[in-house]
CSV table of C-alpha atoms in Angstrom, one decimal:
chain,number,residue,atom,x,y,z
A,1,MET,CA,0.3,0.2,-0.5
A,2,THR,CA,1.2,3.5,-0.5
A,3,LEU,CA,1.0,5.7,2.5
A,4,LYS,CA,0.8,9.7,2.0
A,5,ILE,CA,0.9,11.9,5.1
A,6,ILE,CA,0.4,15.6,4.2
A,7,SER,CA,0.0,18.6,6.0
A,8,ALA,CA,-0.4,22.7,4.6
A,9,GLU,CA,3.3,23.2,4.9
A,10,ASP,CA,4.9,20.0,4.1
A,11,ILE,CA,4.7,15.7,3.0
A,12,ILE,CA,5.4,14.1,6.4
A,13,PHE,CA,5.9,10.6,4.6
A,14,GLU,CA,5.1,9.1,1.6
A,15,GLY,CA,5.7,5.8,1.2
A,16,GLU,CA,5.1,1.9,1.5
A,17,ALA,CA,3.4,0.7,4.1
A,18,LYS,CA,2.5,-2.2,5.5
A,19,ALA,CA,-0.5,-1.8,7.9
A,20,VAL,CA,-1.6,1.8,9.1
A,21,HIS,CA,-3.4,2.4,12.2
A,22,LEU,CA,-5.6,5.5,12.6
A,23,PRO,CA,-7.1,7.7,15.6
A,24,GLY,CA,-10.5,8.1,13.5
A,25,SER,CA,-13.9,10.6,15.0
A,26,MET,CA,-16.1,7.2,15.3
A,27,GLY,CA,-12.7,5.2,17.1
A,28,ALA,CA,-9.3,3.7,16.0
A,29,PHE,CA,-9.2,1.8,13.1
A,30,THR,CA,-6.8,-0.3,11.2
A,31,VAL,CA,-6.4,0.1,7.4
A,32,LEU,CA,-4.3,-3.5,6.0
A,33,PRO,CA,-4.1,-4.6,2.1
A,34,GLY,CA,-7.3,-4.7,0.1
A,35,HIS,CA,-9.3,-2.2,2.3
A,36,ALA,CA,-12.4,-1.5,1.2
A,37,THR,CA,-13.0,2.5,-0.3
A,38,LEU,CA,-13.5,4.7,2.3
A,39,VAL,CA,-13.2,8.8,3.4
A,40,ALA,CA,-13.2,9.7,7.4
A,41,THR,CA,-12.0,12.4,9.5
A,42,LEU,CA,-9.3,12.0,12.6
A,43,THR,CA,-9.2,13.2,15.4
A,44,PRO,CA,-5.8,13.9,17.5
A,45,GLY,CA,-4.0,11.2,18.3
A,46,THR,CA,-1.2,8.9,16.7
A,47,ILE,CA,-0.9,7.6,13.2
A,48,ARG,CA,1.3,4.5,13.7
A,49,PHE,CA,2.2,2.1,10.6
A,50,THR,CA,5.0,-0.4,9.3
A,51,THR,CA,6.6,-0.3,6.6
A,52,PRO,CA,7.8,-3.4,4.0
A,53,GLY,CA,10.9,-5.3,5.1
A,54,THR,CA,11.1,-4.1,8.8
A,55,ASP,CA,8.6,-5.0,11.9
A,56,GLU,CA,9.5,-1.8,13.5
A,57,GLU,CA,6.5,0.6,14.4
A,58,GLN,CA,6.8,4.2,13.2
A,59,ARG,CA,4.7,6.6,14.6
A,60,ARG,CA,3.2,10.3,13.7
A,61,GLU,CA,1.6,12.2,16.1
A,62,ILE,CA,-2.1,14.4,14.9
A,63,THR,CA,-3.9,17.2,15.7
A,64,GLY,CA,-6.5,15.7,13.0
A,65,GLY,CA,-7.1,15.6,9.8
A,66,ILE,CA,-9.0,13.2,7.4
A,67,VAL,CA,-7.9,10.2,5.4
A,68,ASP,CA,-9.0,8.5,2.0
A,69,VAL,CA,-8.0,4.8,1.2
A,70,ASN,CA,-8.7,4.2,-2.1
A,71,ALA,CA,-7.7,1.4,-4.0
A,72,ASP,CA,-4.5,0.4,-2.2
A,73,VAL,CA,-3.8,4.5,-1.2
A,74,ILE,CA,-4.1,5.7,1.9
A,75,SER,CA,-4.0,9.7,1.7
A,76,VAL,CA,-3.6,11.5,4.7
A,77,CYS,CA,-4.2,15.2,5.4
A,78,VAL,CA,-3.2,17.0,9.1
A,79,TYR,CA,-4.4,20.3,10.4
């Protein structure tokens, strides 16, 4: 899957991810390969993800945002 995390000022992360954990406004959720298409709002919290070739989890703190999942591309716009 391709993960893109962007803000108005910068590209925070762009690359491949095996799993992405997001702080949704209706509860935290995980996106895995083949996930259904969705758009959701995000609350303050931590985006956690793992990249291929490593089991080390990366983290990015956010204050909120929007996520769009479509065809194994996860686009996150953060505040």
